[in-house]
Coordinates of C-alpha atoms and ligand atoms in Angstrom, one line a residue:
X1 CA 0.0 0.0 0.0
X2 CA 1.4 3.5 -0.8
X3 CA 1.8 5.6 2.1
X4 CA 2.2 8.6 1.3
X5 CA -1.1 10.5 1.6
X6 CA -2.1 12.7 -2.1
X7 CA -2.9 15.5 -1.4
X8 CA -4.1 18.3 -3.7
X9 CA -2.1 19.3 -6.1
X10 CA -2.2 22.9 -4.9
X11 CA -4.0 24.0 -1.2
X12 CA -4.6 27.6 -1.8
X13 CA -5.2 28.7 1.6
X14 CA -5.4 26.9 5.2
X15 CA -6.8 29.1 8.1
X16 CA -4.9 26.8 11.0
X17 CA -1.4 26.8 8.7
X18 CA 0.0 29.7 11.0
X19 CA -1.7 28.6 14.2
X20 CA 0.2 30.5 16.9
X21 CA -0.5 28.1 19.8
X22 CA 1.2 25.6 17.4
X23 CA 3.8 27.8 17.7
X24 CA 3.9 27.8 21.8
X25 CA 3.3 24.5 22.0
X26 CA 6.9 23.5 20.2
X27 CA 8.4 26.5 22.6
X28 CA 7.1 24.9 26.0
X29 CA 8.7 21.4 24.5
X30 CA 12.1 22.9 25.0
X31 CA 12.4 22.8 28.9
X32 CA 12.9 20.8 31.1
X33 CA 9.8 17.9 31.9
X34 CA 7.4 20.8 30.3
X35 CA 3.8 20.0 28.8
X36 CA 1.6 22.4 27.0
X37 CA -2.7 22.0 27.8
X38 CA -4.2 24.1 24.7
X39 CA -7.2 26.1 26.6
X40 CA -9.6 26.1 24.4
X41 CA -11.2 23.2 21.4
X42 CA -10.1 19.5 21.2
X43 CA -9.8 19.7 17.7
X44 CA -6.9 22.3 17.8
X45 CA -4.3 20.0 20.4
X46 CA -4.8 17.1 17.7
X47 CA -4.4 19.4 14.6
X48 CA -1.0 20.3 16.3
X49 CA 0.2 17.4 18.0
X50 CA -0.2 15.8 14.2
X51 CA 1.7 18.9 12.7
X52 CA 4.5 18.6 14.8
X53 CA 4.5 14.9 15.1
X54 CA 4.7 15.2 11.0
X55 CA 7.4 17.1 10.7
X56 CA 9.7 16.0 14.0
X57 CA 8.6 12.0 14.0
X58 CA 8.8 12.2 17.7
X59 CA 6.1 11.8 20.9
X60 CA 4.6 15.2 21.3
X61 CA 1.8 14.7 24.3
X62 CA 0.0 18.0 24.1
X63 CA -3.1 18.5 26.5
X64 CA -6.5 19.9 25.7
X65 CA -9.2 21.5 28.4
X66 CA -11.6 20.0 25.6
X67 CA -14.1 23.0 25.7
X68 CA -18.1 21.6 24.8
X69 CA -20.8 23.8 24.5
X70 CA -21.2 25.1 28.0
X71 CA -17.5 26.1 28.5
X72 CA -17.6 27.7 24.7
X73 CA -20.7 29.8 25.9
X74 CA -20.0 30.2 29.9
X75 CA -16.2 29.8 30.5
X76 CA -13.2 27.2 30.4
X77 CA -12.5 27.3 33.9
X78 CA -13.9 23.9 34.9
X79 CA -12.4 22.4 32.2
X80 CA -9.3 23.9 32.7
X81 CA -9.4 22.8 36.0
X82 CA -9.8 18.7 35.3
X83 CA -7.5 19.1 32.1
X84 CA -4.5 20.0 34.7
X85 CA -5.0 17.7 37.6
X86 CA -5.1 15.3 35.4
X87 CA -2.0 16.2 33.8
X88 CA -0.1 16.8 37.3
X89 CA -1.4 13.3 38.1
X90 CA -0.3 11.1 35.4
X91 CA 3.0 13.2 33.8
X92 CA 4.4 15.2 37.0
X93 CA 5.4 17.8 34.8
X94 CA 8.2 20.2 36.1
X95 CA 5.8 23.5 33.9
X96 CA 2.9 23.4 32.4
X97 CA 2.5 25.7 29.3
X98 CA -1.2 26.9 29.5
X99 CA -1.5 28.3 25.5
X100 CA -5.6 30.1 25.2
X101 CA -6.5 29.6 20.8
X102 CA -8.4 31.2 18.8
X103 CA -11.9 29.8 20.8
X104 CA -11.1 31.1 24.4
X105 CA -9.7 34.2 23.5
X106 CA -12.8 35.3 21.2
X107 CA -14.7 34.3 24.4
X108 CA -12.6 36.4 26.7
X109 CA -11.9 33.9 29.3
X110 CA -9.9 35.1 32.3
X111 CA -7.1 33.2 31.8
X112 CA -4.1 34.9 34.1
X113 CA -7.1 35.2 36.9
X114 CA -7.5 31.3 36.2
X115 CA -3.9 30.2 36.6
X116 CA -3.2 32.2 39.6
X117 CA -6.2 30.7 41.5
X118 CA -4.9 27.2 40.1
X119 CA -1.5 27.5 41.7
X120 CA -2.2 26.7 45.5
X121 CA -3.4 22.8 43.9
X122 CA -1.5 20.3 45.4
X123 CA 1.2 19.3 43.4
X124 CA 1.3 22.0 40.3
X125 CA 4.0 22.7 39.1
X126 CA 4.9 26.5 38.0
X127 CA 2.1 27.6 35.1
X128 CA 3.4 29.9 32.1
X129 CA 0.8 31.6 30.2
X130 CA 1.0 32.1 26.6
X131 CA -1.8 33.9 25.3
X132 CA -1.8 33.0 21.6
X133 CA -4.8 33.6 19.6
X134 CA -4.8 32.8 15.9
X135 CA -5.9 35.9 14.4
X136 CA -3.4 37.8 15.8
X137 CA -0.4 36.1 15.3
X138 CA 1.0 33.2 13.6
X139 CA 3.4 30.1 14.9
X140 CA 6.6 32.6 15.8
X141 CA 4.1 34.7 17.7
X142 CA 2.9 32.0 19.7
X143 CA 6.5 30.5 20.2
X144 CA 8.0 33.9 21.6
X145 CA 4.8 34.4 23.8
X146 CA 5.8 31.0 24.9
X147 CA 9.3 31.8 25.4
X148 CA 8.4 34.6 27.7
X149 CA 5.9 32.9 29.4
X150 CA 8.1 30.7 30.6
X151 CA 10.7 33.2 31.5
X152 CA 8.0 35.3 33.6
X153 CA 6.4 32.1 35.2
X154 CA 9.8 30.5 36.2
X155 CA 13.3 32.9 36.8
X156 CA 13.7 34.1 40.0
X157 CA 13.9 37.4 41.2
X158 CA 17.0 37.1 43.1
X159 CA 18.4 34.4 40.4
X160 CA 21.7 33.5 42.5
X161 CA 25.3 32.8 41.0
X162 CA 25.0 29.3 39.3
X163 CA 24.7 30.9 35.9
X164 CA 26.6 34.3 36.6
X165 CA 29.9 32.8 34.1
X166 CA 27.2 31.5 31.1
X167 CA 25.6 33.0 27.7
X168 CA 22.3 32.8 27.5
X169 CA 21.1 31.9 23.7
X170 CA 17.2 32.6 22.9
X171 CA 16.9 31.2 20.2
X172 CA 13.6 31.4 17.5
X173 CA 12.2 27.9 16.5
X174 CA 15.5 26.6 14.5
X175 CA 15.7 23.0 13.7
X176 CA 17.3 20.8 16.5
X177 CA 20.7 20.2 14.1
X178 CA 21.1 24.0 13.9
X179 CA 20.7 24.0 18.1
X180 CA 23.7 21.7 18.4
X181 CA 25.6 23.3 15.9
X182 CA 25.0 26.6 17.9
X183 CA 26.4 24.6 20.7
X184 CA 29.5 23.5 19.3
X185 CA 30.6 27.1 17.8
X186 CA 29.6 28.6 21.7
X187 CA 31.8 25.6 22.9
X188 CA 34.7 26.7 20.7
X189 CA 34.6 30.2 21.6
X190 CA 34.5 30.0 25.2
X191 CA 31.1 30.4 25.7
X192 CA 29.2 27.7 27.9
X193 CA 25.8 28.3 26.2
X194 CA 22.5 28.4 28.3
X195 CA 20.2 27.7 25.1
X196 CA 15.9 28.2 26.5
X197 CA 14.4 27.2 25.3
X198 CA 16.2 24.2 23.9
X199 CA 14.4 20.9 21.6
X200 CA 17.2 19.5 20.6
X201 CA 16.6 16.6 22.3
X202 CA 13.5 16.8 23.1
X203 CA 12.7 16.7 19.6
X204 CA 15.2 14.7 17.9
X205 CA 16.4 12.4 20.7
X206 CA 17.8 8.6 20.2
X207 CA 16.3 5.0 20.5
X208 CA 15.1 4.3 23.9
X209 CA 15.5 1.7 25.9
X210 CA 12.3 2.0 27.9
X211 CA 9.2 4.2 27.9
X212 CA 9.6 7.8 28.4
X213 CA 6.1 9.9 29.9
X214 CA 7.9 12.9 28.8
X215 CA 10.9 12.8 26.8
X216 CA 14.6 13.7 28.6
X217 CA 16.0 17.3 27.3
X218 CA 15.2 21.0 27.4
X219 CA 16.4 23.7 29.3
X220 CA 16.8 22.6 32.9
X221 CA 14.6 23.8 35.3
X222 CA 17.7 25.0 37.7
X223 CA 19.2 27.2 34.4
X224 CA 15.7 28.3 33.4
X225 CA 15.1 29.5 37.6
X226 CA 18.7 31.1 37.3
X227 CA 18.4 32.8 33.5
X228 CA 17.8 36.3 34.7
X229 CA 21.6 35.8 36.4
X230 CA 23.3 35.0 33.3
X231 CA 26.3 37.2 32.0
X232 CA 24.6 38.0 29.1
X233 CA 22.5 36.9 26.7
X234 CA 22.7 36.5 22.4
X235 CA 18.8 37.2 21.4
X236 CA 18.6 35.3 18.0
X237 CA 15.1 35.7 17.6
X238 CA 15.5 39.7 17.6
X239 CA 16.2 39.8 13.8
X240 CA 12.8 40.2 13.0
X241 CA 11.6 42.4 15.7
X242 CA 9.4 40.5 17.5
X243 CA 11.1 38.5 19.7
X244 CA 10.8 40.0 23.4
X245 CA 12.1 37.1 25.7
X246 CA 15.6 39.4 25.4
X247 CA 14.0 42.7 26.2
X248 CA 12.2 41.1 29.2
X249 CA 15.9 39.7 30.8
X250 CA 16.9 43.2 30.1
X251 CA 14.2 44.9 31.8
X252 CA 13.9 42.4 34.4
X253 CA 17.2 41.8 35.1
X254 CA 19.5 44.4 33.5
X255 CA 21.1 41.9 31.5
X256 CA 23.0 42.9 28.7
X257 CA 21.5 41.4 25.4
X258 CA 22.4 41.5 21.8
X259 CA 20.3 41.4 19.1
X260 CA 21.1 39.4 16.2
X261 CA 19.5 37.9 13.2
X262 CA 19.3 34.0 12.3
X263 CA 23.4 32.8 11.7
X264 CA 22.4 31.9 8.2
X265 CA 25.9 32.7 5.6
X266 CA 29.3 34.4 6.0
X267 CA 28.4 37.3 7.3
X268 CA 25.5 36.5 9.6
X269 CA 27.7 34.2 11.4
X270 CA 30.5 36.2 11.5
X271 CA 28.2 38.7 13.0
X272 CA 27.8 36.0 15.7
X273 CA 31.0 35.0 16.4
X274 CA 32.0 38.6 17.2
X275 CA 29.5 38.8 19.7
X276 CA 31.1 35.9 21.2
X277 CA 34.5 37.4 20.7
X278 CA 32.9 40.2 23.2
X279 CA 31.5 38.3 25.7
X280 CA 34.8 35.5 25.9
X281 CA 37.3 37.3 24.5
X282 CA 38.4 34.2 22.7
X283 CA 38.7 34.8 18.7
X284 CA 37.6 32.2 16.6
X285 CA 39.7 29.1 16.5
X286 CA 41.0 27.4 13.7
X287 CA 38.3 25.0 13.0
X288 CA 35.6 27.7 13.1
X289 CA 38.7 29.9 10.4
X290 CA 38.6 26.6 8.1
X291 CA 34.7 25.7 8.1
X292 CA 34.5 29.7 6.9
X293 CA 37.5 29.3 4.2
X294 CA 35.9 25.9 2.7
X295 CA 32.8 27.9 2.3
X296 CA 33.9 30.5 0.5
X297 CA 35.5 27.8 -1.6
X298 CA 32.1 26.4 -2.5
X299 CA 30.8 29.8 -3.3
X300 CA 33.3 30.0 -5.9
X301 CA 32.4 27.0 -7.4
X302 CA 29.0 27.2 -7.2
X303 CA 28.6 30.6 -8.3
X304 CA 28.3 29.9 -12.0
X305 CA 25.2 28.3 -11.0
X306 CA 23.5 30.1 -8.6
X307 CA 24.7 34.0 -9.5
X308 CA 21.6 35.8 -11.3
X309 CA 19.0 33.5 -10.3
X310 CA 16.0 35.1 -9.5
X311 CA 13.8 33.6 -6.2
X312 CA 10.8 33.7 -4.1
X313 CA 11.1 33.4 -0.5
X314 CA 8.2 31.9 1.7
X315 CA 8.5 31.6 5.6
X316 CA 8.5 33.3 8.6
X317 CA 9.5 36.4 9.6
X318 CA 13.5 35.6 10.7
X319 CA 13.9 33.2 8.2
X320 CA 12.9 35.9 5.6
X321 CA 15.2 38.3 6.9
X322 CA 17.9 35.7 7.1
X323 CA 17.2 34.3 3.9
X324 CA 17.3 38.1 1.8
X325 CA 20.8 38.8 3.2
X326 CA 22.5 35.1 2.5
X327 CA 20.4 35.0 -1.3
X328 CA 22.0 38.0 -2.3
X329 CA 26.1 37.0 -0.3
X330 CA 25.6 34.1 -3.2
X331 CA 24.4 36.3 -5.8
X332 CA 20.7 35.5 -5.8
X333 CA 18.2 38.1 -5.9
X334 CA 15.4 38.1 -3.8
X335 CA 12.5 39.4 -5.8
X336 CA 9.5 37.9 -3.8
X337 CA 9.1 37.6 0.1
X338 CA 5.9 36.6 1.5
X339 CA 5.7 36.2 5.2
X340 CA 3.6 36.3 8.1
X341 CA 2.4 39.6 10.3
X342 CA 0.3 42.2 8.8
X343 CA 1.5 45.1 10.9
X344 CA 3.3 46.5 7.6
X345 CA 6.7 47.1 10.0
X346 CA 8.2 43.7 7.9
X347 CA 8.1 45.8 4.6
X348 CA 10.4 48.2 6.5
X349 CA 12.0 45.6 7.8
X350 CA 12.9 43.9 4.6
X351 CA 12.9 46.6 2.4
X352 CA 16.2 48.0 5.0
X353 CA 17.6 43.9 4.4
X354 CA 17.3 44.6 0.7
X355 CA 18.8 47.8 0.8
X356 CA 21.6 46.6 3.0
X357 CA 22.1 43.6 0.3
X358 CA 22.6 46.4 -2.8
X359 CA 18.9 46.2 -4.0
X360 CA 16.9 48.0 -5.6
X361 CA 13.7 46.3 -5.7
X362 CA 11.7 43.6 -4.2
X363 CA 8.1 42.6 -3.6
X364 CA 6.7 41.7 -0.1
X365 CA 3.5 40.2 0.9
X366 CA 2.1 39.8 4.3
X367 CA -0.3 37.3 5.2
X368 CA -0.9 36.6 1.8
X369 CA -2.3 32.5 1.1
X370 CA -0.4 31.1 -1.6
X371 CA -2.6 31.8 -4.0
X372 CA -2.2 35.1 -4.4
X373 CA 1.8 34.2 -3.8
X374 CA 1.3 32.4 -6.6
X375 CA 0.1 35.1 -9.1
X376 CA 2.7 37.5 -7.5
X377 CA 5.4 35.3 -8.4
X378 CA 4.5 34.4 -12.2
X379 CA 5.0 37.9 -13.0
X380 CA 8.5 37.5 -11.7
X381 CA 10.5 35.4 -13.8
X382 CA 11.3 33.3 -11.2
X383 CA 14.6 30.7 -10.6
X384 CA 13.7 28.7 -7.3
X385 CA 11.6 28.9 -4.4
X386 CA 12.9 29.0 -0.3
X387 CA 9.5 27.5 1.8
X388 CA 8.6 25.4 3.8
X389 CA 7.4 21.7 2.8
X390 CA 3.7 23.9 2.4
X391 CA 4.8 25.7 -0.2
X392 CA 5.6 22.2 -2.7
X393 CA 2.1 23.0 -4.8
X394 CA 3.4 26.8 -5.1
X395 CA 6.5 25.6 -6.4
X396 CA 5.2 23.0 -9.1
X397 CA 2.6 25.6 -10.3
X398 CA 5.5 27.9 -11.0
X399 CA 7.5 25.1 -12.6
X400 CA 10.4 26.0 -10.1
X401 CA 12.3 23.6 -7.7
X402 CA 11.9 24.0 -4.2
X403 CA 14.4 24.4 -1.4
X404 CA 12.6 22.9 1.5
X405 CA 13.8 24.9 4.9
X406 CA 11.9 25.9 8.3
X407 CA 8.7 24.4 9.4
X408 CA 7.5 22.9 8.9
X409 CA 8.5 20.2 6.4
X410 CA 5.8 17.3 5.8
X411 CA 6.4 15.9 2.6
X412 CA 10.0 15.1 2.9
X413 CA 12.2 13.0 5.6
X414 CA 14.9 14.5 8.7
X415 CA 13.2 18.1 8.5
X416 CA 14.9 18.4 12.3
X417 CA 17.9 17.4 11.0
X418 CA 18.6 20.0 8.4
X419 CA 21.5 22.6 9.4
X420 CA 21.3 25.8 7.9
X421 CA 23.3 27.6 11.0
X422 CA 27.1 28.8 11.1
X423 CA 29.6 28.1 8.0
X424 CA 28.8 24.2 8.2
X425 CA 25.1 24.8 7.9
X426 CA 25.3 27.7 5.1
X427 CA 27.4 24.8 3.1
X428 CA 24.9 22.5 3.2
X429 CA 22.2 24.9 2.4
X430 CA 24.2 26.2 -0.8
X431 CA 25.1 22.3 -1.8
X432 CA 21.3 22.1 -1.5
X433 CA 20.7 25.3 -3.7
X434 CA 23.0 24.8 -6.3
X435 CA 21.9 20.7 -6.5
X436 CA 18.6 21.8 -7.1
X437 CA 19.2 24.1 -10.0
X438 CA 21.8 22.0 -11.7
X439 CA 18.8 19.0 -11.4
X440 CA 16.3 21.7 -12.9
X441 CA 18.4 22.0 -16.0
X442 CA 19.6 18.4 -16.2
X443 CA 16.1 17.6 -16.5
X444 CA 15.8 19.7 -19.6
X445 CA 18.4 17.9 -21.5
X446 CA 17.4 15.2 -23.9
X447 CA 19.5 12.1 -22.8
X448 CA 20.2 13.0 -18.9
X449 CA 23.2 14.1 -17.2
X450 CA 26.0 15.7 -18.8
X451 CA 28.8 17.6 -17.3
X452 CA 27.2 21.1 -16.4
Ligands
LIG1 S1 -5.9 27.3 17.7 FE1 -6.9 28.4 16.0 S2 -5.4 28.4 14.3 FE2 -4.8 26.8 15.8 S3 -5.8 24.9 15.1 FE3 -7.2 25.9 16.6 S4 -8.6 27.1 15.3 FE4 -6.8 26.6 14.0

């Protein structure tokens, strides 16, 4: 039997595809022994426990306060109630995430009043609120809301001196591979990371031996209680502007934080690794000097192919940002971004990017469905497509291959594995690119492959 589900050949536009508690959701699975209850409609914990489940191919247990009539019409708060006693009594969570959707916000349930008359139960653990309704946010809404949440619900005031020598990362949702490479480039340049939150395990861990409730990883609890202590802290989720889990260790804590965009190419990553130069004083060792020379190697040789190609760029908000500065360091013009928010600050936003990459021109759509992405990008003349595994229908309409990055990625295999971070991870992005336009043309030649 063929497994692989059909679906139609192109989805034009699906209301839940930027479902911010989604978003929070992934966030809370990157502590320590965390679970997320979704506040709000059944319907919505099962639509993203299979989203994620698709994309990571790990357990993702995601609770549900399973609203029916009455609580749609009178209030959650019973519901609530049951959905976390039962949680305390058969997980024994360390934090439980409590993400309100699209159905108990429009209702105007008193969520914050809820959770702080839920906190004197025997037993609960520390409840983080992210508030996370669709229609005002997508996914990387509901993950930084999640992110700060946490941060508010959990780090002490007086955070002690257990973390007073570490870096904290904040990282946006980047793929578990990029998470450990992040690691290993802090590890070589003196910096002992303190990433929160942290799925690298949690969401690509190994075989196991014997039945996990909740899987091991995540930030520990005892770093998350001690962030606000930290020396100082690398924002990565800043680049697009919406990220606040930095601002709130600065305001809360006087932390020093810097702001930096996703480490995607050259000079995004050297960006990073002078910030770590800062904070360590170590400069960057030989390795890190090597990994950066073989790349600029590659770019030479694959610039033939990839120099004046023409592309459209679908994702979210850092990723688009990330992906308009690396597209035009390998000679690729960006000349369509679509991305989520409709607060019209991203056309700023990118518009500066472009400028800052030498160009003149470039379209951006916000909240656009991929439809109208779609028409946008046939009047473009257009070489290849950056999206998500969602964007596969766009991408065959145009005639144009696809390179699959973000989230999330359902139609292909290892979408947690891919690295796009640091000089490693920009290689194997550019391999990627350059493979799929040298297979573009090698399918136009009568007879197959040739040299090319
Ligand atoms: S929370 Fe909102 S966007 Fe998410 S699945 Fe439910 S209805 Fe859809």
């Amino acid at each position: 039997m063929n497994s692989l589900i059909e679906t139609q050949p192109y989805v034009a536009v699906n209301p839940c595809r930027l479902c911010a508690p989604l978003g929070a959701c992934l966030a809370f699975k990157g502590f320590e022994r965390a679970m997320s209850v979704i506040h709000g409609s059944q319907g919505c914990a099962t639509y993203i426990r299979r989203y994620a489940i698709s994309h990571f191919r790990e357990p993702i247990d995601i609770a549900s306060s399973s609203f029916d009539e009455q609580a749609a019409v009178f209030g959650g708060e019973k519901n609530l109630r049951k959905a976390l006693e039962t949680m305390v009594r058969q997980y024994q969570p360390l934090l439980i995430g409590v993400v309100t959707n699209c159905l108990s916000e429009t209702i105007g349930d008193d969520v914050p009043l809820l959770i702080s008359s839920f906190k004197n139960i025997e037993g609960m653990p520390p409840l983080a609120l992210a508030s996370a309704p669709s229609y005002k946010g997508g996914w990387e809404d509901g993950y930084f809301e999640a992110v700060v949440g946490a941060f508010r619900a959990v780090a002490d005031k007086e955070p002690g001196k257990s973390t007073e020598e570490r870096t904290a990362f904040l990282p946006p949702l980047m793929s578990p591979a990029d998470l450990r490479e992040l690691k290993r480039i802090g590890d070589l340049m003196g910096i002992s990371p303190l990433i929160a939150p942290d799925i690298s395990d949690a969401l690509d861990g190994g075989a196991w031996e014997q039945y996990h409730r909740l899987p091991p990883g995540g930030t520990p609890m005892a770093d998350l209680r001690a962030i606000g202590g930290v020396k100082s802290v690398i924002d990565i989720g800043a680049g697009s502007g919406i990220s606040r889990a930095g601002d709130f260790l600065k305001i809360k804590f006087g932390r020093k934080v810097h702001k930096i965009g996703l480490p995607l190419g050259i000079t995004a990553t050297d960006i990073l690794l002078e910030k770590f130069t800062e904070i360590s004083g170590v400069k960057p060792p030989e390795t890190l000097l090597s990994e950066r020379s073989r790349l600029i190697d590659a770019y030479f040789d694959g610039h033939k192919y990839a120099a004046g190609k023409r592309a459209v760029i679908v994702g979210e908000k850092n990723l688009c940002g990330a992906l308009i500065l690396w597209c035009r360091e390998i000679g690729i013009t960006p000349v369509l971004v679509a991305s989520t928010g409709g607060s019209g600050k991203l056309t700023d936003l990118y518009e500066d990017a472009a400028s800052n990459a030498g160009q003149d021109t470039m379209e951006v759509l916000q909240n656009a469905d991929f439809d109208t992405i779609t028409t946008a990008a046939q009047k473009g003349s257009i070489d290849l497509c950056f999206g998500s595994g969602k964007a596969q229908g766009m991408a065959r309409e145009l005639d144009i291959p696809l390179v699959r990055i973000g989230f999330p990625i359902h139609d292909r295999f290892g979408g947690s594995r891919l690295l796009t971070a640091g000089y490693r991870g920009t290689m194997e992005l550019f391999d990627r690119v350059v493979n799929a336009l040298i297979e573009k043309k090698q399918t136009k030649i009568p007879g197959g492959y040739s040299y090319l």
